PDB file of C-alpha atoms and ligand atoms in Angstrom:
ATOM      1  CA  UNK A   1      29.393 -86.824  71.295  1.00 50.00           C
ATOM      2  CA  UNK A   2      31.543 -89.237  73.122  1.00 53.00           C
ATOM      3  CA  UNK A   3      35.218 -88.399  73.423  1.00 58.00           C
ATOM      4  CA  UNK A   4      35.955 -91.639  71.377  1.00 55.00           C
ATOM      5  CA  UNK A   5      33.796 -90.417  68.531  1.00 51.00           C
ATOM      6  CA  UNK A   6      35.323 -86.859  68.626  1.00 59.00           C
ATOM      7  CA  UNK A   7      38.694 -88.299  68.284  1.00 51.00           C
ATOM      8  CA  UNK A   8      37.673 -90.544  65.385  1.00 49.00           C
ATOM      9  CA  UNK A   9      36.256 -87.522  63.490  1.00 53.00           C
ATOM     10  CA  UNK A  10      39.264 -85.298  64.197  1.00 52.00           C
ATOM     11  CA  UNK A  11      41.551 -87.938  62.841  1.00 48.00           C
ATOM     12  CA  UNK A  12      39.302 -88.405  59.779  1.00 49.00           C
ATOM     13  CA  UNK A  13      39.444 -84.607  58.998  1.00 50.00           C
ATOM     14  CA  UNK A  14      43.228 -84.514  59.475  1.00 46.00           C
ATOM     15  CA  UNK A  15      43.748 -87.438  57.108  1.00 45.00           C
ATOM     16  CA  UNK A  16      41.318 -85.846  54.637  1.00 48.00           C
ATOM     17  CA  UNK A  17      43.161 -82.453  54.556  1.00 46.00           C
ATOM     18  CA  UNK A  18      46.726 -83.810  54.665  1.00 50.00           C
ATOM     19  CA  UNK A  19      47.119 -84.796  50.989  1.00 49.00           C
ATOM     20  CA  UNK A  20      45.414 -81.598  49.726  1.00 51.00           C
ATOM     21  CA  UNK A  21      47.595 -79.417  51.696  1.00 54.00           C
ATOM     22  CA  UNK A  22      50.772 -81.225  50.759  1.00 50.00           C
ATOM     23  CA  UNK A  23      49.679 -80.879  47.079  1.00 51.00           C
ATOM     24  CA  UNK A  24      49.184 -77.152  47.466  1.00 55.00           C
ATOM     25  CA  UNK A  25      52.592 -76.611  48.946  1.00 53.00           C
ATOM     26  CA  UNK A  26      54.174 -78.497  45.937  1.00 51.00           C
ATOM     27  CA  UNK A  27      52.259 -76.373  43.593  1.00 48.00           C
ATOM     28  CA  UNK A  28      53.407 -73.086  45.167  1.00 50.00           C
ATOM     29  CA  UNK A  29      57.053 -74.312  45.109  1.00 47.00           C
ATOM     30  CA  UNK A  30      56.825 -75.236  41.524  1.00 48.00           C
ATOM     31  CA  UNK A  31      55.283 -71.923  40.517  1.00 53.00           C
ATOM     32  CA  UNK A  32      57.902 -69.898  42.345  1.00 52.00           C
ATOM     33  CA  UNK A  33      60.716 -71.863  40.694  1.00 63.00           C
ATOM     34  CA  UNK A  34      59.521 -71.090  37.214  1.00 71.00           C
ATOM     35  CA  UNK A  35      61.675 -68.060  36.219  1.00 82.00           C
ATOM     36  CA  UNK A  36      59.894 -65.221  34.662  1.00 83.00           C
ATOM     37  CA  UNK A  37      62.262 -63.639  32.021  1.00 93.00           C
ATOM     38  CA  UNK A  38      60.004 -60.687  31.081  1.00 95.00           C
ATOM     39  CA  UNK A  39      61.446 -57.160  31.585  1.00 94.00           C
ATOM     40  CA  UNK A  40      60.752 -55.725  34.976  1.00 94.00           C
ATOM     41  CA  UNK A  41      57.399 -54.244  35.116  1.00 95.00           C
ATOM     42  CA  UNK A  42      56.263 -55.722  31.790  1.00 98.00           C
ATOM     43  CA  UNK A  43      53.472 -57.904  33.046  1.00 97.00           C
ATOM     44  CA  UNK A  44      50.896 -59.758  31.111  1.00 97.00           C
ATOM     45  CA  UNK A  45      48.297 -57.388  32.664  1.00 97.00           C
ATOM     46  CA  UNK A  46      50.105 -54.352  31.297  1.00 98.00           C
ATOM     47  CA  UNK A  47      50.302 -55.954  27.897  1.00 98.00           C
ATOM     48  CA  UNK A  48      46.578 -56.807  27.889  1.00 98.00           C
ATOM     49  CA  UNK A  49      45.886 -53.175  28.879  1.00 98.00           C
ATOM     50  CA  UNK A  50      47.970 -51.776  26.045  1.00 98.00           C
ATOM     51  CA  UNK A  51      46.297 -54.054  23.486  1.00 98.00           C
ATOM     52  CA  UNK A  52      42.966 -53.220  25.028  1.00 98.00           C
ATOM     53  CA  UNK A  53      43.772 -49.426  24.453  1.00 98.00           C
ATOM     54  CA  UNK A  54      43.587 -50.095  20.761  1.00 98.00           C
ATOM     55  CA  UNK A  55      46.903 -48.436  19.937  1.00 98.00           C
ATOM     56  CA  UNK A  56      48.201 -49.624  16.583  1.00 98.00           C
ATOM     57  CA  UNK A  57      51.328 -51.386  17.326  1.00 98.00           C
ATOM     58  CA  UNK A  58      51.905 -52.906  13.992  1.00 98.00           C
ATOM     59  CA  UNK A  59      53.880 -50.148  12.400  1.00 98.00           C
ATOM     60  CA  UNK A  60      51.666 -50.135   9.342  1.00 98.00           C
ATOM     61  CA  UNK A  61      48.556 -48.211   8.548  1.00 98.00           C
ATOM     62  CA  UNK A  62      46.559 -51.103   7.069  1.00 98.00           C
ATOM     63  CA  UNK A  63      47.311 -54.787   6.986  1.00 98.00           C
ATOM     64  CA  UNK A  64      48.968 -55.981   3.666  1.00 98.00           C
ATOM     65  CA  UNK A  65      50.043 -59.257   2.184  1.00 98.00           C
ATOM     66  CA  UNK A  66      53.591 -60.076   3.462  1.00 98.00           C
ATOM     67  CA  UNK A  67      56.011 -62.103   1.355  1.00 98.00           C
ATOM     68  CA  UNK A  68      58.792 -64.102   2.799  1.00 98.00           C
ATOM     69  CA  UNK A  69      61.220 -61.768   1.298  1.00 98.00           C
ATOM     70  CA  UNK A  70      59.617 -58.800   3.118  1.00 98.00           C
ATOM     71  CA  UNK A  71      59.262 -60.712   6.426  1.00 98.00           C
ATOM     72  CA  UNK A  72      63.118 -61.359   6.356  1.00 98.00           C
ATOM     73  CA  UNK A  73      63.876 -57.688   6.302  1.00 98.00           C
ATOM     74  CA  UNK A  74      62.268 -57.090   9.656  1.00 98.00           C
ATOM     75  CA  UNK A  75      64.861 -58.931  11.804  1.00 98.00           C
ATOM     76  CA  UNK A  76      66.199 -56.386  14.281  1.00 98.00           C
ATOM     77  CA  UNK A  77      65.198 -55.386  17.859  1.00 98.00           C
ATOM     78  CA  UNK A  78      63.943 -52.119  16.705  1.00 98.00           C
ATOM     79  CA  UNK A  79      61.863 -53.643  13.844  1.00 98.00           C
ATOM     80  CA  UNK A  80      60.988 -57.318  14.623  1.00 98.00           C
ATOM     81  CA  UNK A  81      58.270 -59.261  12.711  1.00 98.00           C
ATOM     82  CA  UNK A  82      57.500 -62.853  13.310  1.00 98.00           C
ATOM     83  CA  UNK A  83      55.035 -65.175  11.284  1.00 98.00           C
ATOM     84  CA  UNK A  84      52.902 -67.511  13.371  1.00 98.00           C
ATOM     85  CA  UNK A  85      50.199 -69.730  11.820  1.00 98.00           C
ATOM     86  CA  UNK A  86      50.061 -67.863   8.473  1.00 98.00           C
ATOM     87  CA  UNK A  87      49.880 -64.437   9.994  1.00 98.00           C
ATOM     88  CA  UNK A  88      52.699 -61.744  10.414  1.00 98.00           C
ATOM     89  CA  UNK A  89      53.026 -59.722  13.543  1.00 99.00           C
ATOM     90  CA  UNK A  90      55.219 -56.872  14.508  1.00 99.00           C
ATOM     91  CA  UNK A  91      56.436 -58.019  17.946  1.00 98.00           C
ATOM     92  CA  UNK A  92      58.786 -55.119  18.686  1.00 98.00           C
ATOM     93  CA  UNK A  93      56.558 -53.761  21.346  1.00 98.00           C
ATOM     94  CA  UNK A  94      55.705 -57.105  22.694  1.00 98.00           C
ATOM     95  CA  UNK A  95      59.190 -58.479  23.080  1.00 98.00           C
ATOM     96  CA  UNK A  96      59.866 -57.223  26.613  1.00 98.00           C
ATOM     97  CA  UNK A  97      56.537 -58.688  27.767  1.00 98.00           C
ATOM     98  CA  UNK A  98      57.422 -62.258  26.524  1.00 98.00           C
ATOM     99  CA  UNK A  99      57.405 -64.516  29.642  1.00 97.00           C
ATOM    100  CA  UNK A 100      60.361 -66.466  28.264  1.00 97.00           C
ATOM    101  CA  UNK A 101      62.321 -63.346  27.540  1.00 97.00           C
ATOM    102  CA  UNK A 102      62.801 -60.814  24.663  1.00 98.00           C
ATOM    103  CA  UNK A 103      65.836 -62.763  23.501  1.00 98.00           C
ATOM    104  CA  UNK A 104      63.536 -65.682  22.447  1.00 98.00           C
ATOM    105  CA  UNK A 105      61.397 -63.264  20.425  1.00 98.00           C
ATOM    106  CA  UNK A 106      64.536 -61.656  18.697  1.00 98.00           C
ATOM    107  CA  UNK A 107      65.960 -64.958  17.985  1.00 98.00           C
ATOM    108  CA  UNK A 108      63.104 -65.770  15.806  1.00 98.00           C
ATOM    109  CA  UNK A 109      62.748 -62.332  14.111  1.00 98.00           C
ATOM    110  CA  UNK A 110      62.146 -62.081  10.438  1.00 98.00           C
ATOM    111  CA  UNK A 111      61.097 -65.777  10.035  1.00 98.00           C
ATOM    112  CA  UNK A 112      58.008 -67.968  10.222  1.00 98.00           C
ATOM    113  CA  UNK A 113      58.350 -69.374  13.742  1.00 98.00           C
ATOM    114  CA  UNK A 114      55.199 -71.358  13.719  1.00 98.00           C
ATOM    115  CA  UNK A 115      56.938 -74.708  14.526  1.00 98.00           C
ATOM    116  CA  UNK A 116      58.794 -73.230  17.504  1.00 98.00           C
ATOM    117  CA  UNK A 117      55.721 -71.445  18.638  1.00 98.00           C
ATOM    118  CA  UNK A 118      53.650 -74.609  18.562  1.00 98.00           C
ATOM    119  CA  UNK A 119      56.216 -76.609  20.400  1.00 98.00           C
ATOM    120  CA  UNK A 120      56.446 -73.946  23.194  1.00 98.00           C
ATOM    121  CA  UNK A 121      52.841 -73.178  23.588  1.00 98.00           C
ATOM    122  CA  UNK A 122      50.270 -74.192  20.918  1.00 98.00           C
ATOM    123  CA  UNK A 123      47.526 -73.127  23.443  1.00 98.00           C
ATOM    124  CA  UNK A 124      48.496 -69.452  23.519  1.00 98.00           C
ATOM    125  CA  UNK A 125      46.125 -67.367  21.458  1.00 98.00           C
ATOM    126  CA  UNK A 126      48.367 -64.992  19.560  1.00 98.00           C
ATOM    127  CA  UNK A 127      45.498 -63.787  17.324  1.00 98.00           C
ATOM    128  CA  UNK A 128      43.938 -62.337  20.370  1.00 98.00           C
ATOM    129  CA  UNK A 129      47.114 -61.279  22.149  1.00 98.00           C
ATOM    130  CA  UNK A 130      48.766 -59.638  19.146  1.00 98.00           C
ATOM    131  CA  UNK A 131      45.648 -58.315  17.552  1.00 98.00           C
ATOM    132  CA  UNK A 132      47.048 -54.696  17.424  1.00 98.00           C
ATOM    133  CA  UNK A 133      50.423 -55.952  16.076  1.00 99.00           C
ATOM    134  CA  UNK A 134      48.897 -57.659  12.958  1.00 99.00           C
ATOM    135  CA  UNK A 135      50.922 -56.724   9.789  1.00 99.00           C
ATOM    136  CA  UNK A 136      48.996 -58.998   7.382  1.00 98.00           C
ATOM    137  CA  UNK A 137      48.844 -62.551   5.984  1.00 98.00           C
ATOM    138  CA  UNK A 138      52.139 -64.405   5.096  1.00 98.00           C
ATOM    139  CA  UNK A 139      52.117 -65.144   1.380  1.00 98.00           C
ATOM    140  CA  UNK A 140      54.704 -66.970  -0.660  1.00 83.00           C
ATOM    141  CA  UNK A 141      55.369 -64.783  -3.672  1.00 62.00           C
TER     142      UNK A 141
HETATM  143  C1  HEM B   1      55.444 -64.454  18.531  1.00 75.62           C
HETATM  144  C2  HEM B   1      54.605 -64.371  19.537  1.00 75.62           C
HETATM  145  C3  HEM B   1      54.696 -64.921  20.936  1.00 75.62           C
HETATM  146  C4  HEM B   1      53.781 -64.728  21.884  1.00 75.62           C
HETATM  147  C5  HEM B   1      52.527 -63.895  21.707  1.00 75.62           C
HETATM  148  C6  HEM B   1      54.248 -65.682  22.980  1.00 75.62           C
HETATM  149  C7  HEM B   1      53.488 -65.743  24.187  1.00 75.62           C
HETATM  150  C8  HEM B   1      53.941 -66.463  25.212  1.00 75.62           C
HETATM  151  C9  HEM B   1      53.218 -66.417  26.444  1.00 75.62           C
HETATM  152  C10 HEM B   1      51.830 -65.902  26.780  1.00 75.62           C
HETATM  153  C11 HEM B   1      53.828 -67.412  27.408  1.00 75.62           C
HETATM  154  C12 HEM B   1      53.469 -67.765  28.704  1.00 75.62           C
HETATM  155  C13 HEM B   1      52.569 -68.934  28.496  1.00 75.62           C
HETATM  156  C14 HEM B   1      52.756 -70.094  29.469  1.00 75.62           C
HETATM  157  O1  HEM B   1      53.453 -69.906  30.404  1.00 75.62           O
HETATM  158  O2  HEM B   1      52.079 -71.074  29.088  1.00 75.62           O
HETATM  159  C15 HEM B   1      55.131 -67.722  26.642  1.00 75.62           C
HETATM  160  C16 HEM B   1      56.058 -68.549  27.170  1.00 75.62           C
HETATM  161  C17 HEM B   1      57.060 -69.098  26.362  1.00 75.62           C
HETATM  162  N1  HEM B   1      57.360 -68.856  25.079  1.00 75.62           N
HETATM  163 FE1  HEM B   1      56.380 -67.557  23.834  1.00 75.62          FE
HETATM  164  N2  HEM B   1      55.292 -66.329  22.670  1.00 75.62           N
HETATM  165  C18 HEM B   1      55.676 -66.025  21.316  1.00 75.62           C
HETATM  166  C19 HEM B   1      56.718 -66.413  20.670  1.00 75.62           C
HETATM  167  C20 HEM B   1      57.554 -67.468  21.025  1.00 75.62           C
HETATM  168  C21 HEM B   1      58.609 -68.020  20.221  1.00 75.62           C
HETATM  169  C22 HEM B   1      58.924 -67.734  18.725  1.00 75.62           C
HETATM  170  C23 HEM B   1      59.187 -68.963  20.979  1.00 75.62           C
HETATM  171  C24 HEM B   1      60.235 -69.939  20.419  1.00 75.62           C
HETATM  172  C25 HEM B   1      60.500 -71.130  20.959  1.00 75.62           C
HETATM  173  C26 HEM B   1      58.662 -68.964  22.294  1.00 75.62           C
HETATM  174  C27 HEM B   1      58.860 -69.726  23.361  1.00 75.62           C
HETATM  175  C28 HEM B   1      58.364 -69.606  24.667  1.00 75.62           C
HETATM  176  C29 HEM B   1      58.692 -70.551  25.684  1.00 75.62           C
HETATM  177  C30 HEM B   1      59.881 -71.529  25.785  1.00 75.62           C
HETATM  178  C31 HEM B   1      57.965 -70.130  26.825  1.00 75.62           C
HETATM  179  C32 HEM B   1      58.084 -70.761  28.205  1.00 75.62           C
HETATM  180  C33 HEM B   1      57.023 -71.888  28.407  1.00 75.62           C
HETATM  181  C34 HEM B   1      56.856 -72.325  29.732  1.00 75.62           C
HETATM  182  O3  HEM B   1      57.406 -71.738  30.713  1.00 75.62           O
HETATM  183  O4  HEM B   1      56.356 -73.514  29.921  1.00 75.62           O
HETATM  184  N3  HEM B   1      57.595 -68.023  22.322  1.00 75.62           N
HETATM  185  N4  HEM B   1      55.034 -67.122  25.338  1.00 75.62           N
END
């Protein structure tokens, strides 16, 4: 290959790679800026393992129909229930693992937080993530 062609190809490679590399750097910067507010050591992987272990984290022996009146009673850090999309979960154990902090969970304790949940992350699969925390369906009687 002539030196002219070599030069031409090396220039093409460089221009092909530039935008991709610049994009990657931006991506890394953006990711590292996103502040994780979960408790130290309480990673998504650990939570997944805990759920996978099958341990019952719901605080009830069997799921039962939960009224709004009952839901409201479970509004403390030690006993925190939240309803999402018609289902009530005991999220006491999950709170320290929440990527946006336990505070955000406790702030919504004892209520139907479907609207807030959907606004923040409609794509998160709570049915799967909280399957061992399930207390029962939310009913309005
Ligand atoms: C009740 C069970 C909940 C579960 C299982 C849950 C799960 C999650 C997960 C997995 C993430 C990380 C997802 C991502 O970065 O895309 C997250 C982030 C977040 N959650 Fe929740 N969440 C719950 C409740 C709530 C509630 C009630 C709120 C109230 C507004 C909320 C607000 C947020 C916010 C603001 C973020 C950060 C989103 C971001 O960084 O883009 N979450 N949550």
